[in-house]
CSV table of C-alpha atoms in Angstrom, one decimal:
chain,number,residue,atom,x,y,z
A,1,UNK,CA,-13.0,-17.5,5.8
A,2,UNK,CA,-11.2,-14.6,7.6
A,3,UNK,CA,-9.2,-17.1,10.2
A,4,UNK,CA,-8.5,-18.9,6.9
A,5,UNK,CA,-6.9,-15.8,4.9
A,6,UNK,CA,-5.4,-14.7,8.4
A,7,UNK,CA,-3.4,-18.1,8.5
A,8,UNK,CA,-2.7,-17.6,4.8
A,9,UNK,CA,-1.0,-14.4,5.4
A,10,UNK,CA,0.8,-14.7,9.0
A,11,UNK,CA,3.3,-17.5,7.6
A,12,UNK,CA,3.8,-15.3,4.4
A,13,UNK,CA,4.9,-12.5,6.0
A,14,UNK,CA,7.3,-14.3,9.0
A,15,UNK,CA,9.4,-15.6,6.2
A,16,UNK,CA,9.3,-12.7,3.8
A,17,UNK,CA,9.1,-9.4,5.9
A,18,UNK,CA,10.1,-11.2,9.6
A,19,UNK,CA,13.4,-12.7,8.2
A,20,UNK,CA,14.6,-9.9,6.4
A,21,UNK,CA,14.0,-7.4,9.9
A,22,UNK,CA,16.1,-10.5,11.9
A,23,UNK,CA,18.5,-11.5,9.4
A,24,UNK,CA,19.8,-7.3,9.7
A,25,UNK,CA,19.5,-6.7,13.5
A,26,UNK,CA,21.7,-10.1,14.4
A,27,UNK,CA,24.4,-8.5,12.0
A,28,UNK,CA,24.0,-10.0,8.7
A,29,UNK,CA,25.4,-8.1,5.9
A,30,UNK,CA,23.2,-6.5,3.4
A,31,UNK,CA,24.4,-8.6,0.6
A,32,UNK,CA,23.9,-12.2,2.2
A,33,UNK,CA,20.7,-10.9,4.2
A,34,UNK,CA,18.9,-9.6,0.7
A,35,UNK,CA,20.0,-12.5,-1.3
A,36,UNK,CA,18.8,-15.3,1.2
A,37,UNK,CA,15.9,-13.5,1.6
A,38,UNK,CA,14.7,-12.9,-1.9
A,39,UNK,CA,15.6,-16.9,-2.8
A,40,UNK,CA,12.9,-17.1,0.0
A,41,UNK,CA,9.9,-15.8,-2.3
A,42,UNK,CA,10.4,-18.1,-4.8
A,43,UNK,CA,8.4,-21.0,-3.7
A,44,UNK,CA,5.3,-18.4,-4.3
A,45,UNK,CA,6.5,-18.0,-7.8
A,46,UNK,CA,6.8,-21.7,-8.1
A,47,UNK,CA,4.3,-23.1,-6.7
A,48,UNK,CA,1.8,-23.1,-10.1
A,49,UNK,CA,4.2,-26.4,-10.7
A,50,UNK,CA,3.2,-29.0,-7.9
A,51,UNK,CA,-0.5,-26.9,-8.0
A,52,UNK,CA,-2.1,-29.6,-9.8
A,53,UNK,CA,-0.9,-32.0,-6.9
A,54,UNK,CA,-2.7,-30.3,-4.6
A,55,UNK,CA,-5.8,-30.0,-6.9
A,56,UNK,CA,-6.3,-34.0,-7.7
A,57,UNK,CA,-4.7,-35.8,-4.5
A,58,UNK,CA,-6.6,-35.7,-1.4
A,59,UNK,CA,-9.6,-32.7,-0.5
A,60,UNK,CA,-8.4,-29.2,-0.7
A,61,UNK,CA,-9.7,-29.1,3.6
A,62,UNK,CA,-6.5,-31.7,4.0
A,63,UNK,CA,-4.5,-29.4,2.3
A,64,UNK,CA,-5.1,-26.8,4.3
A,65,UNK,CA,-4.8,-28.6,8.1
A,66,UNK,CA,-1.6,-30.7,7.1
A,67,UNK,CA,-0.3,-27.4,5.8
A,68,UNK,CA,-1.2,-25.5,8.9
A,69,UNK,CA,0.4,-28.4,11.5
A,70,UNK,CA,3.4,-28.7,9.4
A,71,UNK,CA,4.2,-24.4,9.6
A,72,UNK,CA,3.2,-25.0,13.5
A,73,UNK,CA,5.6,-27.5,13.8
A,74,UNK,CA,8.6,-25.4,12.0
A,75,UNK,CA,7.5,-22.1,14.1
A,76,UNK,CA,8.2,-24.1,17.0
A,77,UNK,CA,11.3,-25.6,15.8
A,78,UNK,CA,12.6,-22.1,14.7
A,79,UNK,CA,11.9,-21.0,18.0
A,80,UNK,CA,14.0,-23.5,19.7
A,81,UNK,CA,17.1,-23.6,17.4
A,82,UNK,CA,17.4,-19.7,16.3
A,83,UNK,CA,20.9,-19.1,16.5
A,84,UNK,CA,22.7,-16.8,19.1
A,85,UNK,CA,25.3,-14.5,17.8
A,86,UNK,CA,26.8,-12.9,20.7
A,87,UNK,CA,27.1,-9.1,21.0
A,88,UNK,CA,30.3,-8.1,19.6
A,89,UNK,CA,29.8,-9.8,15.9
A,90,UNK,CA,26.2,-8.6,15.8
A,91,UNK,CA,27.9,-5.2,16.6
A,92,UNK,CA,30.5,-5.7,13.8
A,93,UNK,CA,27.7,-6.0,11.2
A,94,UNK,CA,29.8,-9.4,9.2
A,95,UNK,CA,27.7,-12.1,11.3
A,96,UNK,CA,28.3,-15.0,8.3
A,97,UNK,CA,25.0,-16.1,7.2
A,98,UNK,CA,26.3,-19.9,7.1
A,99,UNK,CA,25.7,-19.4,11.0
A,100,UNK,CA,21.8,-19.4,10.1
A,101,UNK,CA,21.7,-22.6,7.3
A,102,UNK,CA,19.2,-24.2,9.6
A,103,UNK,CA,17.1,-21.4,10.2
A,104,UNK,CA,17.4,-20.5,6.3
A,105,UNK,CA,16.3,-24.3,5.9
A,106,UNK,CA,13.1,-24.3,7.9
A,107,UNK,CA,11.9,-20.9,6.6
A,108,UNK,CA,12.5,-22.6,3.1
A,109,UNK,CA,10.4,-25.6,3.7
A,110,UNK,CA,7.9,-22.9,5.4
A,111,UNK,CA,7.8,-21.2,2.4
A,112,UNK,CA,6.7,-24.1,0.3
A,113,UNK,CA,4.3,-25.6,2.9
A,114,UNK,CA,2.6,-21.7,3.0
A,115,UNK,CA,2.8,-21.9,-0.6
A,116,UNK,CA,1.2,-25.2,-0.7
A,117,UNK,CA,-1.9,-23.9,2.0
A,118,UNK,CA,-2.2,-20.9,-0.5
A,119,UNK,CA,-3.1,-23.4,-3.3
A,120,UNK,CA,-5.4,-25.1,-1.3
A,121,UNK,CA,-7.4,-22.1,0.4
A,122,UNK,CA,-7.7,-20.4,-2.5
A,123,UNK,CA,-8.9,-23.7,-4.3
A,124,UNK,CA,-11.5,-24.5,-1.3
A,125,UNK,CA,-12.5,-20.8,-1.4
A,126,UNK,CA,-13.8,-21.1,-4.7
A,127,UNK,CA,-15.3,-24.6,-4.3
A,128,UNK,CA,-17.1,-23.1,-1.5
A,129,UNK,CA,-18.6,-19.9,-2.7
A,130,UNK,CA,-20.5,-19.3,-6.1
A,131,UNK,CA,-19.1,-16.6,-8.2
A,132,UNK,CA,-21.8,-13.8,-7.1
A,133,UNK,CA,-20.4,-15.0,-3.2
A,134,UNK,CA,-16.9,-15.1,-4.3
A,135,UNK,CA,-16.9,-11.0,-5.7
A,136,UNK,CA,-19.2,-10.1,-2.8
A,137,UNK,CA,-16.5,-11.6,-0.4
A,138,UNK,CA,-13.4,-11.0,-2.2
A,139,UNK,CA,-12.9,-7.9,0.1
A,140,UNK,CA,-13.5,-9.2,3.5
A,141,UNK,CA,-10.8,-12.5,2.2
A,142,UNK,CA,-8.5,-9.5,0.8
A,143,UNK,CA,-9.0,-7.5,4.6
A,144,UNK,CA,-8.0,-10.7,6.7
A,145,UNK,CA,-4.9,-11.1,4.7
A,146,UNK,CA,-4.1,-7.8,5.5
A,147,UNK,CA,-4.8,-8.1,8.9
A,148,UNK,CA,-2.5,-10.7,8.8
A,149,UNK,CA,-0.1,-7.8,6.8
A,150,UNK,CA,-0.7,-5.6,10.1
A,151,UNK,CA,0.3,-8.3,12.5
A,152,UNK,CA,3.4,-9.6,10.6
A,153,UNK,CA,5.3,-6.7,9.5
A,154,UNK,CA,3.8,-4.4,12.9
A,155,UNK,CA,2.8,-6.1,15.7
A,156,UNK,CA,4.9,-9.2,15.7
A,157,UNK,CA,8.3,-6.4,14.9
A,158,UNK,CA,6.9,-4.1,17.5
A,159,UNK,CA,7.1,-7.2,20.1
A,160,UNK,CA,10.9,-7.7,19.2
A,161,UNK,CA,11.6,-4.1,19.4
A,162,UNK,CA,9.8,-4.4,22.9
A,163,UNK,CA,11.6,-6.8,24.1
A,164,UNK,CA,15.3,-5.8,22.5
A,165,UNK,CA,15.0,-2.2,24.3
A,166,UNK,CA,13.9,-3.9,27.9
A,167,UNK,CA,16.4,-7.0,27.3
A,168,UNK,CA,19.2,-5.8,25.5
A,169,UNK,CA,19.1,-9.1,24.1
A,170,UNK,CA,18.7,-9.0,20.1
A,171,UNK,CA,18.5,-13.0,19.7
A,172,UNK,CA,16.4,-13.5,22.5
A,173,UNK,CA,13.9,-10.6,21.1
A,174,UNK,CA,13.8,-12.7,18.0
A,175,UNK,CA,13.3,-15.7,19.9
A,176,UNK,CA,10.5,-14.6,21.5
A,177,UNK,CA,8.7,-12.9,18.2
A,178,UNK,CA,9.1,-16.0,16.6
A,179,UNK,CA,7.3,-18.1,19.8
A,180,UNK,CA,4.3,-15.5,19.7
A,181,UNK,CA,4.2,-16.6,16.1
A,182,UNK,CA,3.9,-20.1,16.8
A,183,UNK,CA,1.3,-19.6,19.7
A,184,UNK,CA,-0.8,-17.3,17.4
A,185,UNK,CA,-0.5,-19.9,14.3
A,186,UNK,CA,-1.3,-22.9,17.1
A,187,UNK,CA,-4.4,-22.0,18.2
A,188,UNK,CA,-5.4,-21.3,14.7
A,189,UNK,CA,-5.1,-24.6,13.8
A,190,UNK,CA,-6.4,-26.4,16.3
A,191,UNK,CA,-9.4,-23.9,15.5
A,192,UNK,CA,-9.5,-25.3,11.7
A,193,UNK,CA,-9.4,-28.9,12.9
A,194,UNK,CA,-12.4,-28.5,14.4
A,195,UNK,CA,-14.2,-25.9,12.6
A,196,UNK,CA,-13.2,-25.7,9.0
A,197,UNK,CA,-16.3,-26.3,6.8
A,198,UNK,CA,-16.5,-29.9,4.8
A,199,UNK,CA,-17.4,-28.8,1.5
A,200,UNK,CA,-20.0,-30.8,-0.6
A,201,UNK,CA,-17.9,-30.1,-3.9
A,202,UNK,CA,-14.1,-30.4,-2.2
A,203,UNK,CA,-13.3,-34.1,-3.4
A,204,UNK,CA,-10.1,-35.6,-4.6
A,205,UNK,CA,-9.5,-35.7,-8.1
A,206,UNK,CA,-8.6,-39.5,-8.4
A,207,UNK,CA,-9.7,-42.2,-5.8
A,208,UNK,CA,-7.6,-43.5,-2.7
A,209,UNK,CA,-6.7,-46.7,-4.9
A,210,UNK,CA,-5.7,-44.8,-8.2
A,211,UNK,CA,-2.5,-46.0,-9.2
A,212,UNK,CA,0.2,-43.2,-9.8
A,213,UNK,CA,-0.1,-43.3,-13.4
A,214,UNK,CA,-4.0,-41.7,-12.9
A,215,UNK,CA,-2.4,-38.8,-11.3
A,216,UNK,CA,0.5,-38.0,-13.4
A,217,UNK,CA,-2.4,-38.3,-16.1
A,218,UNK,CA,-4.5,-35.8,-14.1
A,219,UNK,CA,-1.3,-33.9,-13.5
A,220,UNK,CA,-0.2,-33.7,-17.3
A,221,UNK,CA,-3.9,-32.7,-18.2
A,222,UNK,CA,-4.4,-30.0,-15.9
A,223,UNK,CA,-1.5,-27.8,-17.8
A,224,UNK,CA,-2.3,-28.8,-21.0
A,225,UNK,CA,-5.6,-27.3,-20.5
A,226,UNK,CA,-4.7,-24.1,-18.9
A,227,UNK,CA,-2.0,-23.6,-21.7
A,228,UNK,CA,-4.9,-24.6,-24.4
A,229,UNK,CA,-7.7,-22.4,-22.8
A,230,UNK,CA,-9.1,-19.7,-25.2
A,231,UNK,CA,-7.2,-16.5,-24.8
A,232,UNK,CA,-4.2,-17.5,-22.7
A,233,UNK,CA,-1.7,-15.5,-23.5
A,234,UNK,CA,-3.8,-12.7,-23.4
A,235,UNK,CA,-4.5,-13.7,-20.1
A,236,UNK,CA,-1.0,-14.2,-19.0
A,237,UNK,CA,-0.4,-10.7,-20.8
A,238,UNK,CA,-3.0,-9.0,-18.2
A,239,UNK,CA,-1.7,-10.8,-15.2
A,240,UNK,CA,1.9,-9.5,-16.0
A,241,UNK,CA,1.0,-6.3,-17.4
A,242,UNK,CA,-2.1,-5.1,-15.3
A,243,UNK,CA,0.0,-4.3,-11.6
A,244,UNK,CA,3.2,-2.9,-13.7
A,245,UNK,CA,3.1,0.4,-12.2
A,246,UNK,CA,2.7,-1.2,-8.5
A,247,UNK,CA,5.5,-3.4,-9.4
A,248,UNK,CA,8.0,-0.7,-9.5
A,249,UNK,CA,6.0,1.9,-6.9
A,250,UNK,CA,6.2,-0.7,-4.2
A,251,UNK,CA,9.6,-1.1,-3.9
A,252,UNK,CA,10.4,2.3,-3.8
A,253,UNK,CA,8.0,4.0,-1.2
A,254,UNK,CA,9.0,3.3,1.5
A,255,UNK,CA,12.7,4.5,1.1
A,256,UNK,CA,10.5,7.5,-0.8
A,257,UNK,CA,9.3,8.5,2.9
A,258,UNK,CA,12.2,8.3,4.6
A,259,UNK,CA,14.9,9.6,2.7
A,260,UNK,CA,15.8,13.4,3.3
A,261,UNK,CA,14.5,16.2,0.9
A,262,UNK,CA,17.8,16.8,-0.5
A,263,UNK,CA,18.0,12.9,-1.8
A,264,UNK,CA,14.6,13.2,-3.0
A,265,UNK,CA,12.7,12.3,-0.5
A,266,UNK,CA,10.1,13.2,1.9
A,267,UNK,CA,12.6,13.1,5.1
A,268,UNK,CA,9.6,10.9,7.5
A,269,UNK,CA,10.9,9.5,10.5
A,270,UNK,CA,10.5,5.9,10.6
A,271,UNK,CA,8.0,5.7,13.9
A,272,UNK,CA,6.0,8.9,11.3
A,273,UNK,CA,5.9,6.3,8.5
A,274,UNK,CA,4.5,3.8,10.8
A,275,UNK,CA,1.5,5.6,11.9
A,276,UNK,CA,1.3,7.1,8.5
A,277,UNK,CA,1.5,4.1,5.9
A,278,UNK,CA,1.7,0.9,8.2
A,279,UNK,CA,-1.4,2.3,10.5
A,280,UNK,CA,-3.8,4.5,8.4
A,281,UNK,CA,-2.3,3.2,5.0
A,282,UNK,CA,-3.4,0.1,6.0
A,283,UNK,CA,-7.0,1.0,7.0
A,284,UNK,CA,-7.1,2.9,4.0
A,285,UNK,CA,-6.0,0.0,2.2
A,286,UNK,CA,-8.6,-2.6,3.6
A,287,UNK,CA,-11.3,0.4,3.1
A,288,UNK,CA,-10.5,0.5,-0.7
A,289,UNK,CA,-10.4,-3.7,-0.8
A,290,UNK,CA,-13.9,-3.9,1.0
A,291,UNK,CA,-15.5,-1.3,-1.4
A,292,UNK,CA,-14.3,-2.9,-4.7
A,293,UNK,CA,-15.6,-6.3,-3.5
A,294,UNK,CA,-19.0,-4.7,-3.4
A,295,UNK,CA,-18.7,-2.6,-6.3
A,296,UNK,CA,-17.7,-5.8,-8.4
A,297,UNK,CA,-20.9,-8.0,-6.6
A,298,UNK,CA,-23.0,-5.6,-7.7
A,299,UNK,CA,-22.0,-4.3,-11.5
A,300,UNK,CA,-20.2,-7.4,-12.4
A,301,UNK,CA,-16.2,-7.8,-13.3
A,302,UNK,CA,-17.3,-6.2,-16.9
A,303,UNK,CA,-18.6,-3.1,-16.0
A,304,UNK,CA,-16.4,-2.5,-12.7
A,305,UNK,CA,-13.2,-3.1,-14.9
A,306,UNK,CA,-12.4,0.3,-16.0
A,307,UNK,CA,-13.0,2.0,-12.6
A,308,UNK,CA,-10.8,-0.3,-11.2
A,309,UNK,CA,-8.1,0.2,-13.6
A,310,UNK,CA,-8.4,3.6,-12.8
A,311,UNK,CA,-8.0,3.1,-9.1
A,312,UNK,CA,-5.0,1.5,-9.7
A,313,UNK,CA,-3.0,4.7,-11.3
A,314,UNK,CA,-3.7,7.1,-8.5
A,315,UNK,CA,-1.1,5.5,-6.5
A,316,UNK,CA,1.4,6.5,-8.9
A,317,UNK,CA,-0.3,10.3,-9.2
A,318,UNK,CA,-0.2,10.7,-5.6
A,319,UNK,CA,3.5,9.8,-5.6
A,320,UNK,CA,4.1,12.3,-8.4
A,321,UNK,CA,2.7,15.2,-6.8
A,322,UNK,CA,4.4,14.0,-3.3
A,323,UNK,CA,7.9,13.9,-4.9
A,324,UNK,CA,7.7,17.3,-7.2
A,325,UNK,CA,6.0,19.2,-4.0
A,326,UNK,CA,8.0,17.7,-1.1
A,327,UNK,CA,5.3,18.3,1.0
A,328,UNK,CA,6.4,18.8,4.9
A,329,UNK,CA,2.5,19.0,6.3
A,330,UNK,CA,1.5,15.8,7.4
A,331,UNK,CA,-2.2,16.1,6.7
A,332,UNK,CA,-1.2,16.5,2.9
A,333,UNK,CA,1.3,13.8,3.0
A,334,UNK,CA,-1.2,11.4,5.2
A,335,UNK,CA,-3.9,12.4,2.9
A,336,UNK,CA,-2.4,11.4,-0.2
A,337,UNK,CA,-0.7,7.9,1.0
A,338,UNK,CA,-4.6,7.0,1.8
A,339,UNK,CA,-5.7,8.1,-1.5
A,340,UNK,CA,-3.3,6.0,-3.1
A,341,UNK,CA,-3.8,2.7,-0.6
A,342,UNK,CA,-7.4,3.2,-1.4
A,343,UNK,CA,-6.8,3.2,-5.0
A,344,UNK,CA,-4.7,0.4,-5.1
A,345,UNK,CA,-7.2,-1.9,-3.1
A,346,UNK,CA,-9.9,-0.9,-4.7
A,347,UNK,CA,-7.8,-1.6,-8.3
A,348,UNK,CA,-6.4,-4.9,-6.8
A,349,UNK,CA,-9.8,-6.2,-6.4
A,350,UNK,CA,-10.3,-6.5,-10.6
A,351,UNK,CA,-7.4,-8.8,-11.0
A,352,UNK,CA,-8.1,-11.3,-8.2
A,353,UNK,CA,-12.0,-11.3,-10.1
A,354,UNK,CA,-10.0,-12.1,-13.2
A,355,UNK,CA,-7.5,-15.0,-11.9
A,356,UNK,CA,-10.6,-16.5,-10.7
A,357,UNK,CA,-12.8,-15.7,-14.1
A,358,UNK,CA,-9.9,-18.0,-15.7
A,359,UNK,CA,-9.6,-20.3,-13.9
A,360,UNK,CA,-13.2,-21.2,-13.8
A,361,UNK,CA,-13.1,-24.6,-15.0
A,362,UNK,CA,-12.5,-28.5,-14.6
A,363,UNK,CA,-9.1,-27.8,-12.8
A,364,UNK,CA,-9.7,-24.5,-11.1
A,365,UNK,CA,-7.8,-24.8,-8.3
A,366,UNK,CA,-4.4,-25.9,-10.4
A,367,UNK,CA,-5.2,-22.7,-12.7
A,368,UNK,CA,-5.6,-20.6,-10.3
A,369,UNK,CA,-2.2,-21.6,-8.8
A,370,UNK,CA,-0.7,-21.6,-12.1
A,371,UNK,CA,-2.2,-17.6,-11.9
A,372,UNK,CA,-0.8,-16.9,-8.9
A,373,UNK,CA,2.6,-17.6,-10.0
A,374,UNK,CA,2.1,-14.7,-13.2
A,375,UNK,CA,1.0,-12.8,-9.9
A,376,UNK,CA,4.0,-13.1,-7.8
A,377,UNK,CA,6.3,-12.9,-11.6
A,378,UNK,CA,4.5,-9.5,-12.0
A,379,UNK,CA,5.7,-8.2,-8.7
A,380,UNK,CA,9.4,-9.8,-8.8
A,381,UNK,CA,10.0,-8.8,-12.5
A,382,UNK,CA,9.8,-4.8,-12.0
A,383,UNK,CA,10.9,-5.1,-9.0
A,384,UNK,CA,14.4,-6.9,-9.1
A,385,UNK,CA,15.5,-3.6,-11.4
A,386,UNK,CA,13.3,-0.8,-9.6
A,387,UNK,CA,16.0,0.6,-7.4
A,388,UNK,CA,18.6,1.0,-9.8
A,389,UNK,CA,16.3,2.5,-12.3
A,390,UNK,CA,15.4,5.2,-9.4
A,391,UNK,CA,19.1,6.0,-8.1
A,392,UNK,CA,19.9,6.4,-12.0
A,393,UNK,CA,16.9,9.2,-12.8
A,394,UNK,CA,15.9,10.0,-9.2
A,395,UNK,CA,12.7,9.9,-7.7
A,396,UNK,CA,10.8,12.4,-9.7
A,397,UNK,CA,11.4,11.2,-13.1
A,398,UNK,CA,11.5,7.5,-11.4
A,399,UNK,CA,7.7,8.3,-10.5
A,400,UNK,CA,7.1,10.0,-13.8
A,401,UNK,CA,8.2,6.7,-15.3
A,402,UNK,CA,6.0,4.7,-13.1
A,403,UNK,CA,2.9,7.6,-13.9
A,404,UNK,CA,3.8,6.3,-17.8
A,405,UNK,CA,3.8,2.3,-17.2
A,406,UNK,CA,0.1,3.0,-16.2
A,407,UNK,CA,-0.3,3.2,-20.0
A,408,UNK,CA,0.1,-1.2,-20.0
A,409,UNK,CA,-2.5,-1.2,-17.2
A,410,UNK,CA,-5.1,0.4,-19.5
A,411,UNK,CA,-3.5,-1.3,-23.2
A,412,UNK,CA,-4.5,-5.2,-21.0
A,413,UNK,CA,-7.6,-3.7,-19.6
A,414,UNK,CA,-8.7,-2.7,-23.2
A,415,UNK,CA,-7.8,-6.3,-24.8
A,416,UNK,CA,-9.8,-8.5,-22.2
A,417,UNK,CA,-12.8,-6.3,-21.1
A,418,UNK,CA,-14.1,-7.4,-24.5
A,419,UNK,CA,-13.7,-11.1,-23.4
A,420,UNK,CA,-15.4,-11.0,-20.6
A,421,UNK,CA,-18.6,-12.9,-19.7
A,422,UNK,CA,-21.0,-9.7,-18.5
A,423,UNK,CA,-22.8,-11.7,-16.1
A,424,UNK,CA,-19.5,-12.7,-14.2
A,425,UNK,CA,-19.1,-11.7,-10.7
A,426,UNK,CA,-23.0,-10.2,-10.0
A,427,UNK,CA,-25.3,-11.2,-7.4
């Protein structure tokens, strides 16, 4: 399980944190770089459509190895043909993006094979554990991931940044990063072939001989009963709804940290916000993750809701105090960018229980795919018009705003706490 949500995460990141950080240092405008980019998280937000695919044709373990050879294959691949703008156009900042369509091509068919691998480990996770296992584990699955977080948007940038100041060679950095990658993903694989668990309960949903009829059949049913499953649009309500505050917070925070007090912000050098929210965050982060999984294993999804809930507004009360204060210690600032990585992890834990509590059912790895596509929706929705909410009413009434979107968090909370099975989730 942790190599599992490590590989889950590592391909996730390349193409949506990795791109953007090579896209701007080879001198791509910010326009062409930030639209190319975002087109790139979409196969996240789709992939609830070919879900079913993955949850009736062939074993969810398949899934999951053919998924990790084929992003192998691409890392390589993107290794070899990266283009190599010289010097003077990355310098002039207009390096056309048309120069990349191949490397925008392969990151796009990544996408959709990491999509795919997401459908299937998520599907073989719950095949695999019971429901007491799956809460118990749910933060050691939600700490590899991270990891994964750690070594995509730190390590594997740190490398390139190595490598650029020895070098002086932007493309070559890049090239470089993106062969680690490939190594790293590699040897996890080969790992998997060998060692991934065969699962008693991870079977195909129509036989090898099924004509395609049977699975379009299979395919058809599997939507029609998450749409007809009791409470779905109160479901679909939480799932949007429950992360709203995190949906605009996330976009902003960073930029928060860094800007100078007279903008707003915090005026953190960007090595300071490293350490500060990449480094400790993180821990903190992981820390909160761990500790809800337990709480949840041991009081159930019922009873842990509410706390949870509540973990997952201090984020946006740490934020408020941080921007009305304008704190310059960094034992104050550290402190509360821990309290509110804590919180959110620890809140984050509720609605991964829920997505699973759903889609508990004949067809639980299509639902759950089809819930992680109202996951990513939540995120994209809030945050496609976050920044030019925050440069209208700056970035203490933007956080004020975010502090009063907290109410929607506790309105879902309040409609399906009362739906829940009590039992759900304990040892």
């Amino acid at each position: 399980m942790p190599t599992l949500y490590f590989a889950e995460g590592v391909p996730y990141f390349v193409v949506n944190n990795i791109s953007v950080m090579m896209f701007t240092k080879m001198g791509v405008p910010n326009g062409d770089m930030s639209f190319f980019t975002t087109l790139l998280y979409f196969p996240w937000f789709l992939k609830g459509l070919w879900g079913p695919i993955v949850d009736v044709v062939k074993t969810k373990r398949w899934w999951i190895v053919g998924m990790q050879v084929l992003m192998t294959a691409l890392m390589v691949i993107l290794t070899i043909t990266l283009p190599k703008p010289d010097v003077a156009t990355i310098a002039s900042g207009a390096t056309p993006i048309s120069m990349f369509t191949l490397t925008l091509v392969l990151f796009i068919i990544a996408a959709f094979a990491s999509a795919t691998h997401d459908i299937a480990a998520d599907g073989y996770y719950m095949l695999a554990h019971s429901p007491s296992s799956q809460a118990a584990f749910i933060g050691v699955r939600s700490t590899f991931y991270r990891i994964a977080s750690v070594f995509g948007q730190g390590v594997l940038v740190a490398i390139a940044g190595i490598i650029e100041t020895r070098t002086d060679d932007i493309p070559l950095s890049w090239q470089i990063t993106l062969g680690v990658s490939a190594v790293v993903f590699f040897l996890i694989t080969l790992y998997h072939i060998f060692v991934l668990p065969h699962s008693a309960d991870d079977k195909p949903r129509i036989s090898e001989g099924a004509s395609a009829t049977a699975g379009i059949t299979e395919f058809l049913r599997s939507f029609e009963s998450f749409i007809t499953k009791p409470g779905c649009l109160l479901a679909i309500a939480f799932m949007l709804l429950y992360r709203l505050p995190e949906g605009f917070l996330i976009k902003l925070c960073m930029p928060f940290l860094v800007h100078s007090t007279a903008e707003g912000g915090l005026g953190l050098s960007t090595e300071t916000v490293g350490i500060v929210y990449g480094t400790i965050g993180v821990v903190a982060l992981l820390g909160g993750g761990i500790v809800g999984g337990l709480f949840a294993s041991k009081l159930g999804l019922k009873k842990s809701l509410w706390w949870m809930a509540a973990g997952m507004t201090l984020p946006c009360l740490t934020f408020v105090y941080l921007a009305v204060a304008q704190p310059t210690n960094l034992v104050i600032i550290t402190t509360a960018l821990c309290i509110e990585q804590f919180g959110y992890g620890f809140g984050f834990t509720a609605y991964m229980l829920y997505m699973m509590y759903f889609s508990e059912g004949e067809f639980k790895t299509s639902h759950y795919a089809i819930c992680t596509a109202f996951m990513a929706l939540s995120m994209m929705l809030p945050g496609f018009v976050a920044g030019y909410i925050q440069e209208a009413i700056g970035y203490v009434n933007f956080f004020w705003m975010v502090m009063a979107c907290c109410f929607a968090t506790l309105v879902v909370t309040y409609l399906v706490d009362r739906k829940i099975d009590p039992e759900y989730g304990k040892k």
